[in-house]
XYZ file of C-alpha atoms in Angstrom:
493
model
C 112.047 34.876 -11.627
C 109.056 33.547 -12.244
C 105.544 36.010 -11.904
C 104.440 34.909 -8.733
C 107.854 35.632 -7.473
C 107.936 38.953 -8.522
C 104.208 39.643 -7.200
C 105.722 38.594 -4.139
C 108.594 40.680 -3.929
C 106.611 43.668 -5.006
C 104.078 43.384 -2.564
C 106.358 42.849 0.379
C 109.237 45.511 -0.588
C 105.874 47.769 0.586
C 105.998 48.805 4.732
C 102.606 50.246 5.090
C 103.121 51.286 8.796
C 106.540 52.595 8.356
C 105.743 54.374 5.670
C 102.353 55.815 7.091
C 104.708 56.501 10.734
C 106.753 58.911 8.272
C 104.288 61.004 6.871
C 102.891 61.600 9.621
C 106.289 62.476 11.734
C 106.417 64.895 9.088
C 102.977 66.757 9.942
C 103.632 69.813 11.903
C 100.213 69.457 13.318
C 100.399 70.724 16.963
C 99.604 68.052 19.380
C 96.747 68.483 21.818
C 97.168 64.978 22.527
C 98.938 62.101 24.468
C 101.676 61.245 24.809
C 102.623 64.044 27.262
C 106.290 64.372 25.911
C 104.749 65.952 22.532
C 107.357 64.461 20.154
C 110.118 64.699 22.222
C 109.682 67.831 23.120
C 109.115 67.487 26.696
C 111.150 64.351 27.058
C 113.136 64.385 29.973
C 116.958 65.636 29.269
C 118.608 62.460 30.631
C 116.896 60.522 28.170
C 117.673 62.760 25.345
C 120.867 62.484 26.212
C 121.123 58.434 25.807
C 118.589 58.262 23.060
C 118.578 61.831 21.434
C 114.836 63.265 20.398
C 114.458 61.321 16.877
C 112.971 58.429 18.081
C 110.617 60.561 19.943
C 108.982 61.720 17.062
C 108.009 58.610 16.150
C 105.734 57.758 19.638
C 102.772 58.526 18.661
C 99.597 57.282 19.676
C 96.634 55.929 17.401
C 95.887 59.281 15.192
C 93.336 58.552 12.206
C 95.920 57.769 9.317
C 98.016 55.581 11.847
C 94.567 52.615 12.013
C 93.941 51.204 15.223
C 95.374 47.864 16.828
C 91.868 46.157 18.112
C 90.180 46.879 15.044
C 92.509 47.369 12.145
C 91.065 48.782 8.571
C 94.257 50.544 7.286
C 98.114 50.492 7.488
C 97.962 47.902 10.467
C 95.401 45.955 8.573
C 97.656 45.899 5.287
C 100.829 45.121 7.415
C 99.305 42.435 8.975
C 98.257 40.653 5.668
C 101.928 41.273 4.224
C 103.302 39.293 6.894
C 100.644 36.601 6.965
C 101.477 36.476 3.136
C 105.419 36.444 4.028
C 104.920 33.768 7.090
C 102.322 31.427 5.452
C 99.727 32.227 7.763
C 96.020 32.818 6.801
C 95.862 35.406 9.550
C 98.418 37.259 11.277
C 98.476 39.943 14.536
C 101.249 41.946 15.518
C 101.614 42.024 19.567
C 103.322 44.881 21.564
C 103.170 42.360 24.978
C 105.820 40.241 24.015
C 104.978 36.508 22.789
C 103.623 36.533 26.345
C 100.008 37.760 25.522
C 100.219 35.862 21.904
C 100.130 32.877 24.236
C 97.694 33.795 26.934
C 95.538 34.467 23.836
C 96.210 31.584 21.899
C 94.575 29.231 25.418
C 91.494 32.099 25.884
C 90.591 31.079 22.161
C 90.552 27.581 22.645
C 89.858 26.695 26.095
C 86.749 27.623 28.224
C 86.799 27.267 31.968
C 87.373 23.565 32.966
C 88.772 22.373 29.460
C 91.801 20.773 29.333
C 94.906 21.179 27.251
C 98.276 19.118 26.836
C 101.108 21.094 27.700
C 104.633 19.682 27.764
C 106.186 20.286 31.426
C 108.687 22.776 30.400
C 106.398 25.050 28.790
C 107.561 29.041 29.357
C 105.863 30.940 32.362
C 103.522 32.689 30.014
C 101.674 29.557 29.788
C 100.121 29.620 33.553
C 99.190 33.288 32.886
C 97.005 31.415 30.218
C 95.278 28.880 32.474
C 94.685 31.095 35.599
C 92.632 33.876 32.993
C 91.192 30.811 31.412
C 90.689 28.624 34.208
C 91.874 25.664 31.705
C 92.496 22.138 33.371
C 96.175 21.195 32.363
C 97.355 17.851 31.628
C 101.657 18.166 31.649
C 103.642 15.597 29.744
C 107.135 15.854 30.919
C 109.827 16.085 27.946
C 112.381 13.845 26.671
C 115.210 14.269 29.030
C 118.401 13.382 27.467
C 120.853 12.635 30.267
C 123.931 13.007 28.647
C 123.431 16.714 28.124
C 121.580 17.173 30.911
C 118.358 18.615 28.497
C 114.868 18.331 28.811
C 113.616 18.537 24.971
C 110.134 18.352 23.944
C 107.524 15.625 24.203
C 107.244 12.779 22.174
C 104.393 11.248 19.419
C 104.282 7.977 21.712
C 103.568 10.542 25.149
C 101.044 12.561 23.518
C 98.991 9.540 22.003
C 98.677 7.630 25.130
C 97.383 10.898 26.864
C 94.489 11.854 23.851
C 93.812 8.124 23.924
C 93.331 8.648 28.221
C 91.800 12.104 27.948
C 88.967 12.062 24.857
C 87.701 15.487 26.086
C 91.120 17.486 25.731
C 90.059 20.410 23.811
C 93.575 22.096 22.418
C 97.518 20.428 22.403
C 100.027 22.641 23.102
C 104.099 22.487 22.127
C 106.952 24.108 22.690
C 108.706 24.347 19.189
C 111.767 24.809 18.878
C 113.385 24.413 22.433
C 115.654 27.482 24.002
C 118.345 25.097 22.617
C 116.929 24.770 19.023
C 115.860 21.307 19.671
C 112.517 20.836 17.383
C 109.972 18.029 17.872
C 108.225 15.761 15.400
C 106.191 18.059 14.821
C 104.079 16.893 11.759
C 103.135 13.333 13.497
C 102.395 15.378 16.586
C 100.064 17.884 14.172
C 98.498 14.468 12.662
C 97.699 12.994 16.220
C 96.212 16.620 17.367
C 94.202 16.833 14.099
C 92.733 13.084 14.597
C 90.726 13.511 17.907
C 89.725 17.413 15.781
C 91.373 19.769 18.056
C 93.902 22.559 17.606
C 97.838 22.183 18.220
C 99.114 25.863 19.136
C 102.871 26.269 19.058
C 105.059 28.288 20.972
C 107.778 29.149 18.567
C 109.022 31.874 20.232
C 112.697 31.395 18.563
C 111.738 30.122 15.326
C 110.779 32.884 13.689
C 113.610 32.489 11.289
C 112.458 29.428 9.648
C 110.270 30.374 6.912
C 112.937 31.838 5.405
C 115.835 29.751 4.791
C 115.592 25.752 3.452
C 118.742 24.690 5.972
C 116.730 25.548 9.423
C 113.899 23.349 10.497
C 110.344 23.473 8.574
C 108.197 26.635 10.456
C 105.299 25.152 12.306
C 102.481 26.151 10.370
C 104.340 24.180 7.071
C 104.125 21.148 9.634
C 100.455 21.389 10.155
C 99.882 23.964 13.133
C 97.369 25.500 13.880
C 98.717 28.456 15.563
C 102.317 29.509 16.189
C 103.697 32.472 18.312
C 106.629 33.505 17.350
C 109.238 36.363 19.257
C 109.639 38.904 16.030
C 112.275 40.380 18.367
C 114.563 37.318 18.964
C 116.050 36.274 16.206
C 114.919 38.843 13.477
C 115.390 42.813 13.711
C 112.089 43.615 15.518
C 112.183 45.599 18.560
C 112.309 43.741 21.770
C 108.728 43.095 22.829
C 107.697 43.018 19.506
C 105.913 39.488 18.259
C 102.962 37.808 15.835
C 100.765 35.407 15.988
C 99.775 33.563 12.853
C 96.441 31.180 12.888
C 95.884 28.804 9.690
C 92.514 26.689 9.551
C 89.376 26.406 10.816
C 89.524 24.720 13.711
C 90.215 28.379 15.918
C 87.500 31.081 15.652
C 90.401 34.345 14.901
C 87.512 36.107 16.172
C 88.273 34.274 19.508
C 92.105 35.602 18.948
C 90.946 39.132 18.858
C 88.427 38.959 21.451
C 90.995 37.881 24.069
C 94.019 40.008 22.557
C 91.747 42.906 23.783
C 91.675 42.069 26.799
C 95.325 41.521 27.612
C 96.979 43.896 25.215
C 97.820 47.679 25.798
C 95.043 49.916 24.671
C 98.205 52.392 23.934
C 100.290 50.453 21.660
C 103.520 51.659 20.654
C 104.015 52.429 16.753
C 107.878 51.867 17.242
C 107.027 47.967 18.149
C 104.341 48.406 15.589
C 106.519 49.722 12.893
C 109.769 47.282 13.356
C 107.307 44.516 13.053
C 106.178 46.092 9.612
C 110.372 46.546 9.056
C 111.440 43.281 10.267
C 108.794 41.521 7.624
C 109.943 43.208 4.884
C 113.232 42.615 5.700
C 112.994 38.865 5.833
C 111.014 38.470 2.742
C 113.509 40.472 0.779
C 116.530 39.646 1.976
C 116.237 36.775 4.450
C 117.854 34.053 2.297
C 121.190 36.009 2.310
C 121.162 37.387 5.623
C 120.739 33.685 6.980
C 123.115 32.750 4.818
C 125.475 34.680 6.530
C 123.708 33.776 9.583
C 124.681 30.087 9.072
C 127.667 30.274 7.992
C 129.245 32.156 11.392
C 127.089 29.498 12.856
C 128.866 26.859 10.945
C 132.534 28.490 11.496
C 131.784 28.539 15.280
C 130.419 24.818 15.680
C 133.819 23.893 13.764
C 136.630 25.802 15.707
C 134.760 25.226 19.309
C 134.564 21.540 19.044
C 138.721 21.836 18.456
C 139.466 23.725 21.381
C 140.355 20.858 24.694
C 137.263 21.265 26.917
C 134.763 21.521 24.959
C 132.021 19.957 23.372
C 129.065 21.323 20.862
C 125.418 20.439 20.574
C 124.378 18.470 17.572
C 121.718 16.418 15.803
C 124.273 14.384 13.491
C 123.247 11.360 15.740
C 119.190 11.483 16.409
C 117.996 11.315 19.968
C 114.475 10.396 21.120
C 113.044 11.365 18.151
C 114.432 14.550 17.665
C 115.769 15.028 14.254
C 116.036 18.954 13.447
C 118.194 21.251 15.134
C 118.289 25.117 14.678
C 121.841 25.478 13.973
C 122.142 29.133 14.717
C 121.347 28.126 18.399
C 124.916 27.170 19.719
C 124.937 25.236 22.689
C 128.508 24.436 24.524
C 129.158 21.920 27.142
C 131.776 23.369 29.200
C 131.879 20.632 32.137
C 135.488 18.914 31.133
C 136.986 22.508 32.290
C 135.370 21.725 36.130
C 133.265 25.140 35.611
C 129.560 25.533 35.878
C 128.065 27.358 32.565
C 126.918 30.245 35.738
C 130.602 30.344 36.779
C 131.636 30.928 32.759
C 128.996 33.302 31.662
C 130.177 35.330 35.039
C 133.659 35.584 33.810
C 132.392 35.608 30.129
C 130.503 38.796 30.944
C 132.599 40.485 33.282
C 136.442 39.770 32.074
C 135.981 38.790 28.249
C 133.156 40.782 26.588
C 131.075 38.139 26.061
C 127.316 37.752 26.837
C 125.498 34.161 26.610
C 121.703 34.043 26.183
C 121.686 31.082 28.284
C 123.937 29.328 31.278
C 122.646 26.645 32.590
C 124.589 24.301 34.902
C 126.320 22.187 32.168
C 126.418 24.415 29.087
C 125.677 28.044 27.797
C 123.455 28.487 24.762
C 124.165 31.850 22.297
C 121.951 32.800 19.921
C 123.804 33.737 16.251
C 121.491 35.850 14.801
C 121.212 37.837 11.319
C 122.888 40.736 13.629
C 125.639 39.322 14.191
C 129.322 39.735 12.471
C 132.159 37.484 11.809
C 134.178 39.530 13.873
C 131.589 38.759 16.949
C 132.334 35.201 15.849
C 136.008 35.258 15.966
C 136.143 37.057 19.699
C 133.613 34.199 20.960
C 135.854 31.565 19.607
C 138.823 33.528 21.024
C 136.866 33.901 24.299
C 136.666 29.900 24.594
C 140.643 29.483 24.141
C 141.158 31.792 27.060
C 139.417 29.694 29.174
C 140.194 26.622 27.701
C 143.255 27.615 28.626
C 142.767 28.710 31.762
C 141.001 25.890 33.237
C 141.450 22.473 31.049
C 143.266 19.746 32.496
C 143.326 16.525 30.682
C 143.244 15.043 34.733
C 140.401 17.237 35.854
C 137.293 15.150 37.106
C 134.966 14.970 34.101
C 130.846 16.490 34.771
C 131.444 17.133 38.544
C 127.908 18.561 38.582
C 124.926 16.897 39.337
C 122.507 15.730 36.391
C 118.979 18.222 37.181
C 116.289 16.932 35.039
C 113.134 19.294 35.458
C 110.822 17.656 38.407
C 108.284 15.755 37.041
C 104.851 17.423 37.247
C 102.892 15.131 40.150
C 99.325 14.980 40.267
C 97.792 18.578 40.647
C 94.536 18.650 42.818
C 93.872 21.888 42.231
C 93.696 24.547 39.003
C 95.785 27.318 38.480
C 93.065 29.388 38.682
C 91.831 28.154 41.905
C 94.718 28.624 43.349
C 95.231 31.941 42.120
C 92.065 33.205 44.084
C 92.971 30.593 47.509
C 93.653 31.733 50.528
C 97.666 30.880 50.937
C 100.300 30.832 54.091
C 104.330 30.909 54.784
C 105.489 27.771 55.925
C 109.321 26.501 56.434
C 110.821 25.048 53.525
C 111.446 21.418 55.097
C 108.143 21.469 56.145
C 106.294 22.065 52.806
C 106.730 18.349 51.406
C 103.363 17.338 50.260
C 101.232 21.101 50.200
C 100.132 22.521 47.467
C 102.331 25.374 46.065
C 100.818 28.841 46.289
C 103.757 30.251 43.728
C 104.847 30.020 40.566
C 108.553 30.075 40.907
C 111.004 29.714 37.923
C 114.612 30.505 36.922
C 115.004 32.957 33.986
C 115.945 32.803 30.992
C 114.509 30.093 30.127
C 111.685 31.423 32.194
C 110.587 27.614 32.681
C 108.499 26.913 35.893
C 110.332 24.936 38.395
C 107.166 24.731 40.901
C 103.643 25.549 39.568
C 100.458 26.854 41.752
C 98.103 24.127 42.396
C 101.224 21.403 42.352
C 101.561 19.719 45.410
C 105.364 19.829 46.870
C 107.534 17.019 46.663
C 111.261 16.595 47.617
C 112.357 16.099 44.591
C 110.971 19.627 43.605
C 112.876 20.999 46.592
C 115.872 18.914 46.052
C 116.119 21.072 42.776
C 115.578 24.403 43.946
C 118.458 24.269 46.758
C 120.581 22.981 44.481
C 120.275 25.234 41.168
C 120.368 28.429 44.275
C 123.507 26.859 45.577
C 125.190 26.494 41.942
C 124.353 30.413 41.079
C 121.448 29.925 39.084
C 118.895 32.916 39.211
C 114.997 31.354 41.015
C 112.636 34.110 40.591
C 109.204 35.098 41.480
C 109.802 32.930 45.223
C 107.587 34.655 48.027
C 110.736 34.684 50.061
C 113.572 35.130 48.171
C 116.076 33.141 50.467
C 114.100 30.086 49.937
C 113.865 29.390 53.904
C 109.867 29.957 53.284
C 107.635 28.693 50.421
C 103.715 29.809 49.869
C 101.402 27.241 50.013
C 97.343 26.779 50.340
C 96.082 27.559 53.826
């Protein structure tokens, strides 16, 4: 081990929060202050009774030895700069509001009202959150859409270049990195065109946290030249769920601009148990990562080699490039379960409900599972197991192969109108049939992935409503619809 290495290693084996969290647990101080449940002590007895009182203890709010979020000098402070140090970031923050407010924050840093910013068509809900508090002009590039797997990826070098070369006034770029499937752009020639007209490329890397820390996933973002990444702490590492960072490298983003508009959309209350399994999760990683994703990979591995055996079945892969996409997260399994004449709704149903499995994803075609550092080889083994049932079950070598419909998401038509303006428009109810051509007062999506299906300020087209009927008639979930039938849609008055 070379010095450096063991600088490291000391450094990060430190958890500044956790460690500050436990002293002051330990303080019998009697609180006059919030919250009202007083460490548990006034917690109601149903919840004690699914989570017990310990973790109690441990909500506290911002006492003087515990720092403060918006303007950290102490254990959040040193926390923060351990996992900038562990991520490769210059500056890191920890967010309590999910990736969701690292992203809203990440466009009020770079975009001022009437600015525009590239944004691939499939970006995550989030996103127009970000444009509506901004009032940012988008300009959507719609993904490479690979037919045969019926998957919209990311968006291509050759897209993006035609559109700075169009638009010499866009002011940040915007990617989604890697894809809910673990598809990963080129991200370095994207970084390269981004960096040539001098503005920022922000990442959402919601599931790529994991990549820092193990030479067999994809590079991290910020290695490829971002300038910003988000990343979901919670989704692939051991953070609590709505736990996630955002790391900035460079100049070219003010991270005074990143705190400024974190304060406005984060939780003056944060909650030390996010705080703390941030602080955990880090250490964690930078200690142990390599052999947990070992591990990690090699279930992964296992999987991807006794699933593509089993009559029915086929498994995501990168061993033959497509449109430019050369790195796949491996721990992201993807099966195409279409030979067995189910949809992937019909199989995570009886998945879920008959075989003790749960998918992160079904889509139409395929389910995607996420094989994380918590999971075991036994986990693996009932998966595979779970597959053979139904393989089983339902595989006919005579069946009708892909009797679903290929569903591409609509192309994003002109939009007349910002999502900010139409945030503040008046809107009415109008039949569905009778909305071809309005603009669209909602933002309506199906989640997970939590990817917008119809956007305010788009105008309507039958295409767009060609795709809702048909992903509400094959069982997949559309949320956020004014009317939840779908016989209405909200549009500008």
């Amino acid at each position: 081990m070379t010095p450096s290495q063991h600088t490291f290693l000391n450094s990060q084996s430190k958890m500044p929060l956790v460690e500050a969290l436990r002293t002051s647990i330990a303080q019998k101080n009697v609180a006059f202050h919030a919250p009202g449940h007083k460490k548990g002590q006034g917690i109601p007895q149903s919840l004690e009774r699914l989570l017990g009182r310990t973790v109690f203890t441990a909500d506290l709010p911002e006492l003087p030895e515990l720092d403060n979020l918006f303007a950290p000098s102490g254990v959040i402070q040193k926390a923060q700069k351990l996992a900038a140090e562990a991520f490769g970031a210059e500056n890191t923050w920890f967010l309590v509001n999910g990736s969701t407010c690292g992203i809203v924050a990440a466009i009020l840093a770079t975009c001022n009202p009437g600015d525009k910013i590239v944004l691939p068509r499939n970006i995550h809900q989030s996103v127009i959150a970000g444009l509506i508090l901004s009032g940012a002009i988008p300009i959507f590039l719609n993904p490479y859409y690979d037919p045969l797997w019926d998957l919209s990826c990311s968006i291509t070098p050759n897209s993006l270049k035609q559109v700075l070369e169009e638009n010499s006034d866009v002011k940040a770029v915007m990617i989604v990195y890697p894809t809910y499937h673990g598809i990963c752009a080129d991200i370095k020639v994207i970084a390269d065109l981004t960096h040539r007209q001098g503005i920022p490329l922000l990442v959402d890397e919601a599931h790529g946290g994991h990549f820092t820390f193990h030479q067999d996933l994809p590079p991290c973002a910020l290695s490829m030249g971002a300038d910003l990444t988000v990343q979901s702490t919670h989704k692939v590492l051991g953070a609590m769920t709505q736990a996630s960072m955002l790391h900035l490298q460079g100049t070219r983003i003010d991270p005074q601009r990143i705190s400024r508009a974190l304060q406005l959309i984060e939780s003056t209350s944060p909650s030390y148990l996010l705080l703390a399994s941030l602080d955990a999760a880090r250490q964690q990683m930078a200690l142990h990562g390599k052999e947990l994703l070992d591990k990690t990979l090699e279930f992964s591995e296992k999987a991807r080699q006794q699933l593509s055996q089993i009559q029915g079945l086929s498994i995501l892969d990168l061993q033959e490039p497509f449109g430019g996409f050369y790195y796949l997260d491996t721990t992201r399994l993807t099966v195409n379960i279409t030979a067995l004449g189910l949809s992937g709704f019909e199989v995570d149903k009886i998945f879920h409900q008959q075989l003790g499995i749960t998918a992160e994803l079904p889509m139409l075609r395929h389910l995607t599972f996420i094989i994380s550092i918590g999971n075991t080889t036994d986990d693996v083994t009932k998966l595979i197991a779970a597959f053979q049932i139904l393989s089983n079950s339902y595989f006919s070598p005579h069946s009708p192969i892909s009797p679903f419909p290929h569903l591409p998401i609509p192309p994003s038509p002109h939009s007349p109108i910002s999502p900010r303006e139409t945030f503040f428009a008046a809107t009415e109810m109008i039949d569905f049939d009778c909305s071809i051509g309005r603009i669209s007062g909602d933002l309506i999506y199906s989640y997970p992935p939590g990817i917008p299906i119809l956007m305010p300020g788009e105008k309507i087209t039958d295409q767009t409503l060609e795709y809702l009927q048909t992903m509400l008639a094959l069982g997949a979930s559309v949320i956020n619809c004014s009317d939840s039938s779908l016989q209405k849609l909200k549009v500008l008055a």
